[in-house]
Short mmCIF file of N, CA and C in Angstrom, two decimals:
data_model
loop_
_atom_site.label_atom_id
_atom_site.label_comp_id
_atom_site.label_asym_id
_atom_site.label_seq_id
_atom_site.Cartn_x
_atom_site.Cartn_y
_atom_site.Cartn_z
N UNK A 1 144.59 132.45 -51.71
CA UNK A 1 144.11 131.32 -51.01
C UNK A 1 142.60 131.23 -51.06
N UNK A 2 142.17 130.07 -51.40
CA UNK A 2 140.71 129.97 -51.37
C UNK A 2 140.20 128.71 -50.74
N UNK A 3 138.94 128.72 -50.40
CA UNK A 3 138.34 127.47 -49.78
C UNK A 3 137.26 127.08 -50.56
N UNK A 4 137.27 125.78 -50.78
CA UNK A 4 136.15 125.17 -51.57
C UNK A 4 135.48 124.09 -50.77
N UNK A 5 134.42 123.71 -51.17
CA UNK A 5 133.62 122.59 -50.55
C UNK A 5 132.18 122.99 -50.17
N UNK A 6 131.49 122.11 -49.58
CA UNK A 6 130.14 122.24 -49.34
C UNK A 6 129.94 123.06 -47.95
N UNK A 7 129.19 124.04 -48.03
CA UNK A 7 128.84 124.87 -46.82
C UNK A 7 127.48 124.39 -46.27
N UNK A 8 126.92 123.26 -46.71
CA UNK A 8 125.51 122.91 -46.30
C UNK A 8 125.48 122.74 -44.71
N UNK A 9 126.40 122.10 -44.22
CA UNK A 9 126.42 122.00 -42.56
C UNK A 9 126.49 123.35 -41.92
N UNK A 10 127.28 124.21 -42.49
CA UNK A 10 127.47 125.60 -41.89
C UNK A 10 126.07 126.30 -41.99
N UNK A 11 125.38 126.20 -43.15
CA UNK A 11 124.08 126.85 -43.38
C UNK A 11 123.10 126.34 -42.50
N UNK A 12 123.13 125.02 -42.17
CA UNK A 12 122.21 124.38 -41.25
C UNK A 12 122.43 124.90 -39.91
N UNK A 13 123.71 125.01 -39.41
CA UNK A 13 123.95 125.53 -38.05
C UNK A 13 123.45 127.05 -37.94
N UNK A 14 123.74 127.82 -39.04
CA UNK A 14 123.28 129.23 -39.00
C UNK A 14 121.84 129.23 -38.87
N UNK A 15 121.06 128.42 -39.65
CA UNK A 15 119.54 128.50 -39.52
C UNK A 15 119.20 128.08 -38.20
N UNK A 16 119.87 127.13 -37.57
CA UNK A 16 119.48 126.67 -36.10
C UNK A 16 119.80 127.80 -35.15
N UNK A 17 120.94 128.52 -35.32
CA UNK A 17 121.26 129.60 -34.38
C UNK A 17 120.18 130.67 -34.51
N UNK A 18 119.66 130.98 -35.79
CA UNK A 18 118.54 131.91 -35.88
C UNK A 18 117.30 131.46 -35.11
N UNK A 19 117.13 130.21 -35.10
CA UNK A 19 115.89 129.63 -34.45
C UNK A 19 115.91 129.88 -32.96
N UNK A 20 117.22 129.74 -32.41
CA UNK A 20 117.35 130.05 -30.93
C UNK A 20 116.87 131.36 -30.56
N UNK A 21 116.94 132.26 -31.41
CA UNK A 21 116.64 133.59 -30.96
C UNK A 21 115.11 133.88 -31.15
N UNK A 22 114.31 132.90 -31.51
CA UNK A 22 112.91 133.11 -31.69
C UNK A 22 112.22 132.95 -30.28
N UNK A 23 111.20 133.76 -29.97
CA UNK A 23 110.48 133.50 -28.72
C UNK A 23 109.89 132.13 -28.53
N UNK A 24 109.46 131.64 -29.65
CA UNK A 24 108.84 130.16 -29.52
C UNK A 24 109.73 129.21 -28.88
N UNK A 25 111.04 129.37 -29.29
CA UNK A 25 112.10 128.37 -28.65
C UNK A 25 112.19 128.58 -27.24
N UNK A 26 112.23 129.88 -26.83
CA UNK A 26 112.38 130.12 -25.44
C UNK A 26 111.15 129.71 -24.55
N UNK A 27 110.01 129.90 -25.15
CA UNK A 27 108.78 129.62 -24.41
C UNK A 27 108.65 127.95 -24.37
N UNK A 28 109.03 127.38 -25.38
CA UNK A 28 109.05 125.89 -25.42
C UNK A 28 109.98 125.42 -24.26
N UNK A 29 111.13 125.96 -24.05
CA UNK A 29 112.11 125.61 -23.10
C UNK A 29 111.43 125.82 -21.79
N UNK A 30 110.71 127.06 -21.61
CA UNK A 30 110.14 127.41 -20.33
C UNK A 30 109.09 126.39 -19.90
N UNK A 31 108.24 125.94 -20.95
CA UNK A 31 107.21 125.00 -20.65
C UNK A 31 107.90 123.65 -20.23
N UNK A 32 109.02 123.31 -20.93
CA UNK A 32 109.62 122.05 -20.41
C UNK A 32 110.11 122.15 -18.95
N UNK A 33 110.67 123.25 -18.60
CA UNK A 33 111.23 123.51 -17.26
C UNK A 33 110.07 123.57 -16.32
N UNK A 34 109.07 124.28 -16.65
CA UNK A 34 107.91 124.29 -15.79
C UNK A 34 107.24 123.00 -15.43
N UNK A 35 107.14 122.12 -16.42
CA UNK A 35 106.55 120.86 -16.26
C UNK A 35 107.48 120.11 -15.36
N UNK A 36 108.77 120.16 -15.46
CA UNK A 36 109.80 119.47 -14.54
C UNK A 36 109.48 119.90 -13.10
N UNK A 37 109.36 121.23 -12.90
CA UNK A 37 109.00 121.85 -11.56
C UNK A 37 107.72 121.28 -11.01
N UNK A 38 106.64 121.16 -11.82
CA UNK A 38 105.40 120.65 -11.41
C UNK A 38 105.68 119.18 -10.97
N UNK A 39 106.42 118.41 -11.75
CA UNK A 39 106.71 117.14 -11.31
C UNK A 39 107.49 116.95 -9.99
N UNK A 40 108.34 117.88 -9.73
CA UNK A 40 109.07 117.84 -8.51
C UNK A 40 108.16 118.27 -7.35
N UNK A 41 107.21 119.07 -7.52
CA UNK A 41 106.25 119.48 -6.44
C UNK A 41 105.33 118.21 -6.10
N UNK A 42 105.02 117.51 -7.26
CA UNK A 42 104.11 116.29 -6.97
C UNK A 42 104.97 115.30 -6.23
N UNK A 43 106.32 115.19 -6.55
CA UNK A 43 107.12 114.22 -5.87
C UNK A 43 107.27 114.65 -4.31
N UNK A 44 107.30 115.83 -4.01
CA UNK A 44 107.26 116.18 -2.62
C UNK A 44 106.03 115.76 -1.95
N UNK A 45 104.94 115.99 -2.63
CA UNK A 45 103.69 115.55 -1.92
C UNK A 45 103.59 113.97 -1.82
N UNK A 46 103.99 113.38 -2.93
CA UNK A 46 103.91 111.85 -2.94
C UNK A 46 104.83 111.23 -1.92
N UNK A 47 105.95 111.82 -1.82
CA UNK A 47 107.00 111.20 -0.78
C UNK A 47 107.01 111.93 0.54
N UNK A 48 106.01 112.90 0.72
CA UNK A 48 105.98 113.46 2.07
C UNK A 48 107.35 114.02 2.48
N UNK A 49 107.97 114.75 1.52
CA UNK A 49 109.30 115.23 1.89
C UNK A 49 109.53 116.67 1.28
N UNK A 50 110.39 117.33 1.71
CA UNK A 50 110.72 118.63 1.08
C UNK A 50 111.74 118.50 -0.13
N UNK A 51 111.94 119.64 -0.73
CA UNK A 51 112.80 119.53 -1.99
C UNK A 51 114.16 119.01 -1.74
N UNK A 52 114.65 118.94 -0.55
CA UNK A 52 115.91 118.52 -0.22
C UNK A 52 115.86 117.04 0.33
N UNK A 53 114.64 116.37 0.22
CA UNK A 53 114.36 115.03 0.56
C UNK A 53 114.38 114.70 2.02
N UNK A 54 114.19 115.75 2.74
CA UNK A 54 114.02 115.61 4.25
C UNK A 54 112.43 115.38 4.54
N UNK A 55 112.04 114.45 5.35
CA UNK A 55 110.64 114.11 5.57
C UNK A 55 109.94 115.22 6.29
N UNK A 56 108.71 115.43 5.85
CA UNK A 56 107.91 116.40 6.50
C UNK A 56 107.58 115.84 7.91
N UNK A 57 107.29 116.78 8.89
CA UNK A 57 106.75 116.38 10.16
C UNK A 57 105.33 115.98 9.89
N UNK A 58 104.88 114.72 10.32
CA UNK A 58 103.62 114.20 10.17
C UNK A 58 102.54 115.10 10.87
N UNK A 59 101.53 115.38 10.14
CA UNK A 59 100.36 116.08 10.77
C UNK A 59 99.70 115.11 11.87
N UNK A 60 99.01 115.77 12.81
CA UNK A 60 98.34 115.04 13.87
C UNK A 60 97.22 114.22 13.22
N UNK A 61 96.54 114.78 12.15
CA UNK A 61 95.50 114.01 11.58
C UNK A 61 96.15 112.77 10.90
N UNK A 62 97.20 112.90 10.10
CA UNK A 62 97.77 111.85 9.45
C UNK A 62 98.22 110.79 10.36
N UNK A 63 98.74 111.19 11.62
CA UNK A 63 99.27 110.17 12.53
C UNK A 63 98.02 109.49 13.16
N UNK A 64 96.97 110.21 13.38
CA UNK A 64 95.74 109.56 14.01
C UNK A 64 95.03 108.58 12.99
N UNK A 65 94.97 108.98 11.74
CA UNK A 65 94.19 108.09 10.86
C UNK A 65 95.01 107.27 9.90
N UNK A 66 96.38 107.42 10.03
CA UNK A 66 97.27 106.57 9.16
C UNK A 66 97.28 107.14 7.77
N UNK A 67 96.76 108.38 7.60
CA UNK A 67 96.77 109.08 6.30
C UNK A 67 98.07 109.80 6.00
N UNK A 68 98.10 110.60 5.02
CA UNK A 68 99.31 111.43 4.63
C UNK A 68 99.03 112.94 4.97
N UNK A 69 100.26 113.41 5.35
CA UNK A 69 100.21 114.87 5.70
C UNK A 69 99.92 115.71 4.40
N UNK A 70 99.22 116.75 4.52
CA UNK A 70 98.86 117.68 3.44
C UNK A 70 98.05 117.02 2.26
N UNK A 71 97.42 115.88 2.62
CA UNK A 71 96.63 115.14 1.57
C UNK A 71 95.32 114.67 1.94
N UNK A 72 94.65 115.28 2.91
CA UNK A 72 93.40 114.93 3.36
C UNK A 72 92.42 114.95 2.16
N UNK A 73 92.27 116.12 1.47
CA UNK A 73 91.57 116.30 0.25
C UNK A 73 92.38 116.47 -1.01
N UNK A 74 93.84 116.59 -0.86
CA UNK A 74 94.80 116.72 -1.89
C UNK A 74 94.53 118.01 -2.79
N UNK A 75 93.71 118.91 -2.12
CA UNK A 75 93.42 120.24 -2.81
C UNK A 75 94.63 121.07 -3.19
N UNK A 76 95.55 121.23 -2.15
CA UNK A 76 96.78 121.97 -2.34
C UNK A 76 97.67 121.31 -3.30
N UNK A 77 97.83 120.06 -3.25
CA UNK A 77 98.72 119.27 -4.29
C UNK A 77 98.16 119.46 -5.62
N UNK A 78 96.78 119.22 -5.67
CA UNK A 78 96.18 119.38 -7.15
C UNK A 78 96.41 120.81 -7.67
N UNK A 79 96.24 121.75 -6.72
CA UNK A 79 96.49 123.19 -7.29
C UNK A 79 97.85 123.56 -7.72
N UNK A 80 98.86 122.78 -7.08
CA UNK A 80 100.22 123.10 -7.39
C UNK A 80 100.79 122.23 -8.51
N UNK A 81 100.10 121.17 -8.92
CA UNK A 81 100.68 120.30 -9.88
C UNK A 81 99.84 120.28 -11.20
N UNK A 82 98.71 121.14 -11.29
CA UNK A 82 98.05 120.99 -12.59
C UNK A 82 98.49 121.98 -13.50
N UNK A 83 98.13 121.86 -14.77
CA UNK A 83 98.70 122.82 -15.68
C UNK A 83 98.22 124.17 -15.52
N UNK A 84 97.10 124.41 -14.79
CA UNK A 84 96.57 125.82 -14.58
C UNK A 84 97.41 126.53 -13.55
N UNK A 85 98.29 125.64 -12.74
CA UNK A 85 99.27 126.34 -11.92
C UNK A 85 100.40 126.94 -12.62
N UNK A 86 100.66 126.50 -13.79
CA UNK A 86 101.82 126.89 -14.62
C UNK A 86 101.57 127.94 -15.57
N UNK A 87 102.37 129.07 -15.60
CA UNK A 87 102.25 130.14 -16.52
C UNK A 87 103.70 130.22 -17.12
N UNK A 88 103.74 130.36 -18.48
CA UNK A 88 104.97 130.41 -19.15
C UNK A 88 104.93 131.53 -20.29
N UNK A 89 106.13 132.00 -20.57
CA UNK A 89 106.38 133.01 -21.59
C UNK A 89 107.78 132.88 -21.97
N UNK A 90 108.30 133.62 -22.97
CA UNK A 90 109.71 133.46 -23.45
C UNK A 90 110.65 133.78 -22.41
N UNK A 91 110.31 134.56 -21.37
CA UNK A 91 111.23 134.88 -20.26
C UNK A 91 111.35 133.91 -19.15
N UNK A 92 110.48 132.88 -19.13
CA UNK A 92 110.55 131.92 -18.15
C UNK A 92 109.20 131.24 -17.65
N UNK A 93 109.09 130.67 -16.45
CA UNK A 93 107.83 130.16 -15.99
C UNK A 93 107.63 130.58 -14.66
N UNK A 94 106.30 130.36 -14.20
CA UNK A 94 105.90 130.74 -12.88
C UNK A 94 104.86 129.74 -12.42
N UNK A 95 104.99 129.34 -11.13
CA UNK A 95 103.98 128.35 -10.65
C UNK A 95 103.35 128.99 -9.40
N UNK A 96 102.03 128.93 -9.40
CA UNK A 96 101.33 129.48 -8.33
C UNK A 96 99.96 128.80 -7.95
N UNK A 97 99.34 129.23 -6.96
CA UNK A 97 98.16 128.66 -6.51
C UNK A 97 97.22 129.65 -5.93
N UNK A 98 95.98 129.47 -5.91
CA UNK A 98 95.03 130.31 -5.18
C UNK A 98 94.52 129.76 -3.85
N UNK A 99 95.24 128.60 -3.51
CA UNK A 99 94.74 128.03 -2.16
C UNK A 99 95.39 128.84 -1.08
N UNK A 100 94.55 129.42 -0.20
CA UNK A 100 95.06 130.53 0.63
C UNK A 100 96.02 129.96 1.79
N UNK A 101 95.99 128.66 2.05
CA UNK A 101 96.77 128.12 3.06
C UNK A 101 98.12 127.58 2.57
N UNK A 102 98.42 127.71 1.22
CA UNK A 102 99.69 127.25 0.74
C UNK A 102 100.87 127.82 1.41
N UNK A 103 100.88 129.10 1.61
CA UNK A 103 102.07 129.71 2.24
C UNK A 103 102.20 129.24 3.77
N UNK A 104 101.14 129.04 4.47
CA UNK A 104 101.17 128.40 5.77
C UNK A 104 101.98 127.12 5.89
N UNK A 105 101.69 126.34 4.92
CA UNK A 105 102.45 125.03 4.78
C UNK A 105 103.82 125.17 4.23
N UNK A 106 104.02 126.06 3.24
CA UNK A 106 105.39 126.22 2.69
C UNK A 106 106.40 126.73 3.80
N UNK A 107 105.93 127.72 4.56
CA UNK A 107 106.70 128.40 5.42
C UNK A 107 106.57 128.16 6.93
N UNK A 108 105.42 127.54 7.27
CA UNK A 108 105.03 127.35 8.66
C UNK A 108 104.25 128.58 9.23
N UNK A 109 103.63 128.49 10.35
CA UNK A 109 102.92 129.55 10.90
C UNK A 109 102.54 129.27 12.33
N UNK A 110 102.26 130.35 13.10
CA UNK A 110 101.75 130.21 14.39
C UNK A 110 100.38 130.91 14.41
N UNK A 111 99.46 130.21 14.90
CA UNK A 111 98.00 130.66 14.90
C UNK A 111 97.75 131.12 16.40
N UNK A 112 97.32 132.34 16.64
CA UNK A 112 97.03 132.77 17.95
C UNK A 112 95.66 133.30 17.85
N UNK A 113 94.95 133.31 19.00
CA UNK A 113 93.59 133.92 19.03
C UNK A 113 93.56 135.50 18.73
N UNK A 114 92.66 135.89 17.99
CA UNK A 114 92.60 137.33 17.67
C UNK A 114 91.64 138.14 18.77
N UNK A 115 90.62 137.54 19.18
CA UNK A 115 89.67 138.31 20.05
C UNK A 115 89.47 137.58 21.44
N UNK A 116 89.88 136.36 21.59
CA UNK A 116 89.69 135.59 22.80
C UNK A 116 91.06 135.23 23.39
N UNK A 117 91.10 134.68 24.61
CA UNK A 117 92.30 134.35 25.22
C UNK A 117 92.82 133.00 24.72
N UNK A 118 92.18 132.16 24.06
CA UNK A 118 92.45 130.92 23.72
C UNK A 118 91.82 130.43 22.42
N UNK A 119 92.36 129.48 21.70
CA UNK A 119 91.61 128.74 20.68
C UNK A 119 91.07 127.54 21.17
N UNK A 120 89.91 127.07 20.62
CA UNK A 120 89.20 125.93 21.09
C UNK A 120 88.77 125.25 19.81
N UNK A 121 89.12 123.91 19.73
CA UNK A 121 88.77 123.14 18.56
C UNK A 121 88.68 121.71 18.86
N UNK A 122 88.09 120.90 18.06
CA UNK A 122 87.97 119.49 18.20
C UNK A 122 89.21 118.84 17.69
N UNK A 123 89.78 117.94 18.44
CA UNK A 123 91.00 117.13 18.01
C UNK A 123 90.60 115.69 18.20
N UNK A 124 90.36 115.03 17.17
CA UNK A 124 89.79 113.66 17.31
C UNK A 124 88.41 113.67 17.80
N UNK A 125 88.18 113.07 19.08
CA UNK A 125 86.82 113.06 19.70
C UNK A 125 86.60 114.06 20.86
N UNK A 126 87.79 114.78 21.14
CA UNK A 126 87.71 115.58 22.27
C UNK A 126 87.95 117.14 21.96
N UNK A 127 87.53 117.99 22.71
CA UNK A 127 87.72 119.40 22.50
C UNK A 127 88.93 119.88 23.28
N UNK A 128 89.86 120.64 22.60
CA UNK A 128 91.04 121.14 23.27
C UNK A 128 91.13 122.63 23.38
N UNK A 129 91.73 123.13 24.28
CA UNK A 129 91.83 124.59 24.38
C UNK A 129 93.27 124.97 24.54
N UNK A 130 93.78 125.83 23.59
CA UNK A 130 95.24 126.14 23.53
C UNK A 130 95.40 127.67 23.29
N UNK A 131 96.57 128.23 23.74
CA UNK A 131 96.80 129.58 23.48
C UNK A 131 97.29 129.95 21.98
N UNK A 132 97.99 128.88 21.48
CA UNK A 132 98.51 128.99 20.16
C UNK A 132 98.68 127.67 19.49
N UNK A 133 98.71 127.68 18.12
CA UNK A 133 98.95 126.45 17.43
C UNK A 133 100.06 126.75 16.48
N UNK A 134 101.20 125.86 16.63
CA UNK A 134 102.29 126.00 15.69
C UNK A 134 102.20 124.94 14.54
N UNK A 135 102.17 125.49 13.29
CA UNK A 135 102.10 124.70 12.10
C UNK A 135 103.47 124.60 11.62
N UNK A 136 104.10 123.46 11.59
CA UNK A 136 105.58 123.49 10.97
C UNK A 136 105.51 123.72 9.45
N UNK A 137 106.70 124.19 9.14
CA UNK A 137 106.95 124.35 7.67
C UNK A 137 106.93 122.88 6.95
N UNK A 138 106.30 122.85 5.91
CA UNK A 138 106.37 121.59 5.07
C UNK A 138 106.68 122.07 3.69
N UNK A 139 107.82 122.42 3.32
CA UNK A 139 108.06 123.08 1.97
C UNK A 139 107.87 122.16 0.91
N UNK A 140 107.23 122.55 -0.28
CA UNK A 140 107.16 121.56 -1.43
C UNK A 140 107.93 122.25 -2.52
N UNK A 141 108.17 123.58 -2.43
CA UNK A 141 109.10 124.28 -3.42
C UNK A 141 110.33 124.70 -2.74
N UNK A 142 111.54 124.71 -3.49
CA UNK A 142 112.77 125.03 -2.96
C UNK A 142 112.89 126.63 -2.89
N UNK A 143 113.18 127.07 -1.69
CA UNK A 143 113.43 128.52 -1.41
C UNK A 143 114.64 128.72 -0.47
N UNK A 144 115.44 129.60 -0.51
CA UNK A 144 115.57 130.60 -1.53
C UNK A 144 116.46 130.06 -2.78
N UNK A 145 116.93 128.80 -2.66
CA UNK A 145 117.77 128.29 -3.81
C UNK A 145 117.21 126.88 -4.14
N UNK A 146 117.71 126.47 -5.36
CA UNK A 146 117.28 125.15 -5.78
C UNK A 146 117.90 124.03 -4.91
N UNK A 147 117.29 123.04 -4.71
CA UNK A 147 117.77 121.74 -4.08
C UNK A 147 118.54 121.01 -5.16
N UNK A 148 119.41 120.06 -4.76
CA UNK A 148 120.06 119.25 -5.71
C UNK A 148 119.11 118.43 -6.61
N UNK A 149 118.00 117.93 -5.98
CA UNK A 149 116.93 117.14 -6.80
C UNK A 149 116.25 118.06 -7.79
N UNK A 150 115.96 119.14 -7.51
CA UNK A 150 115.41 120.22 -8.46
C UNK A 150 116.36 120.48 -9.51
N UNK A 151 117.67 120.85 -9.13
CA UNK A 151 118.63 121.13 -10.06
C UNK A 151 118.83 120.02 -11.15
N UNK A 152 118.94 118.82 -10.70
CA UNK A 152 118.99 117.76 -11.56
C UNK A 152 117.89 117.57 -12.55
N UNK A 153 116.58 117.71 -11.94
CA UNK A 153 115.47 117.63 -12.84
C UNK A 153 115.30 118.70 -13.85
N UNK A 154 115.72 119.93 -13.49
CA UNK A 154 115.66 121.07 -14.42
C UNK A 154 116.66 120.86 -15.48
N UNK A 155 117.92 120.39 -15.12
CA UNK A 155 119.04 120.22 -16.15
C UNK A 155 118.46 119.06 -17.09
N UNK A 156 117.91 118.10 -16.64
CA UNK A 156 117.39 117.00 -17.48
C UNK A 156 116.36 117.55 -18.44
N UNK A 157 115.49 118.42 -17.98
CA UNK A 157 114.45 119.08 -18.71
C UNK A 157 115.14 119.93 -19.86
N UNK A 158 116.22 120.60 -19.50
CA UNK A 158 116.88 121.42 -20.61
C UNK A 158 117.48 120.47 -21.71
N UNK A 159 118.20 119.40 -21.23
CA UNK A 159 118.80 118.41 -22.09
C UNK A 159 117.79 117.78 -22.99
N UNK A 160 116.64 117.42 -22.45
CA UNK A 160 115.57 116.75 -23.21
C UNK A 160 114.97 117.65 -24.27
N UNK A 161 114.77 118.90 -23.86
CA UNK A 161 114.25 119.90 -24.87
C UNK A 161 115.25 120.08 -25.94
N UNK A 162 116.46 120.35 -25.65
CA UNK A 162 117.53 120.55 -26.62
C UNK A 162 117.72 119.31 -27.54
N UNK A 163 117.70 118.20 -26.91
CA UNK A 163 117.89 116.98 -27.74
C UNK A 163 116.64 116.87 -28.80
N UNK A 164 115.55 117.32 -28.35
CA UNK A 164 114.36 117.28 -29.20
C UNK A 164 114.36 118.31 -30.33
N UNK A 165 114.81 119.59 -29.96
CA UNK A 165 114.81 120.61 -30.76
C UNK A 165 116.09 120.99 -31.61
N UNK A 166 117.12 120.41 -31.18
CA UNK A 166 118.42 120.81 -32.00
C UNK A 166 118.72 119.51 -32.86
N UNK A 167 118.91 119.77 -34.07
CA UNK A 167 119.28 118.69 -35.00
C UNK A 167 120.78 118.26 -34.54
N UNK A 168 121.06 117.02 -34.86
CA UNK A 168 122.33 116.54 -34.53
C UNK A 168 123.42 117.44 -35.15
N UNK A 169 124.49 117.57 -34.35
CA UNK A 169 125.70 118.32 -34.91
C UNK A 169 126.63 117.52 -35.67
N UNK A 170 126.31 116.24 -35.83
CA UNK A 170 127.17 115.26 -36.56
C UNK A 170 127.04 115.67 -38.02
N UNK A 171 128.10 115.92 -38.69
CA UNK A 171 128.15 116.37 -39.99
C UNK A 171 127.37 115.31 -40.99
N UNK A 172 126.46 115.83 -41.80
CA UNK A 172 125.88 114.86 -42.73
C UNK A 172 126.84 114.56 -43.82
N UNK A 173 126.59 113.31 -44.30
CA UNK A 173 127.51 112.88 -45.47
C UNK A 173 126.99 113.46 -46.79
N UNK A 174 127.90 113.94 -47.68
CA UNK A 174 127.54 114.51 -48.88
C UNK A 174 126.88 113.64 -49.82
#
């Protein structure tokens, strides 16, 4: 028994399979995924919502001025959505920031006085004295697991990358 014919398509698929093993392919995929994640973080800030699309509790400043929560200067948002926040390699991607209050807003916090009995600060036009301040969590990244919106965005990023990088598997005509 013998097989005859053109093995051109098989050769093409073998070359493509070899390409999948290259670190450049994996890093390109990581970059696509990372950019999709940056876009999702930006969407949370723009929509004032967490990764599960639940609205953030408005800040007192935003309510008083009609502004947006976590966007007085937009420093945190810019730090989390710029290309400098994204690190990639063939193993994956990482997003980070050097803004010290990022964790406070991601997880929430309670601020208590360290050396005095109370905290005193200006709120609007008057001074207030309190024993603690509770900052609610306003997550912009999904933890400990991906939200459906993030899952969909990352799946779309994988599909887009594969569509761009993988040649059509439709057999070519001889």
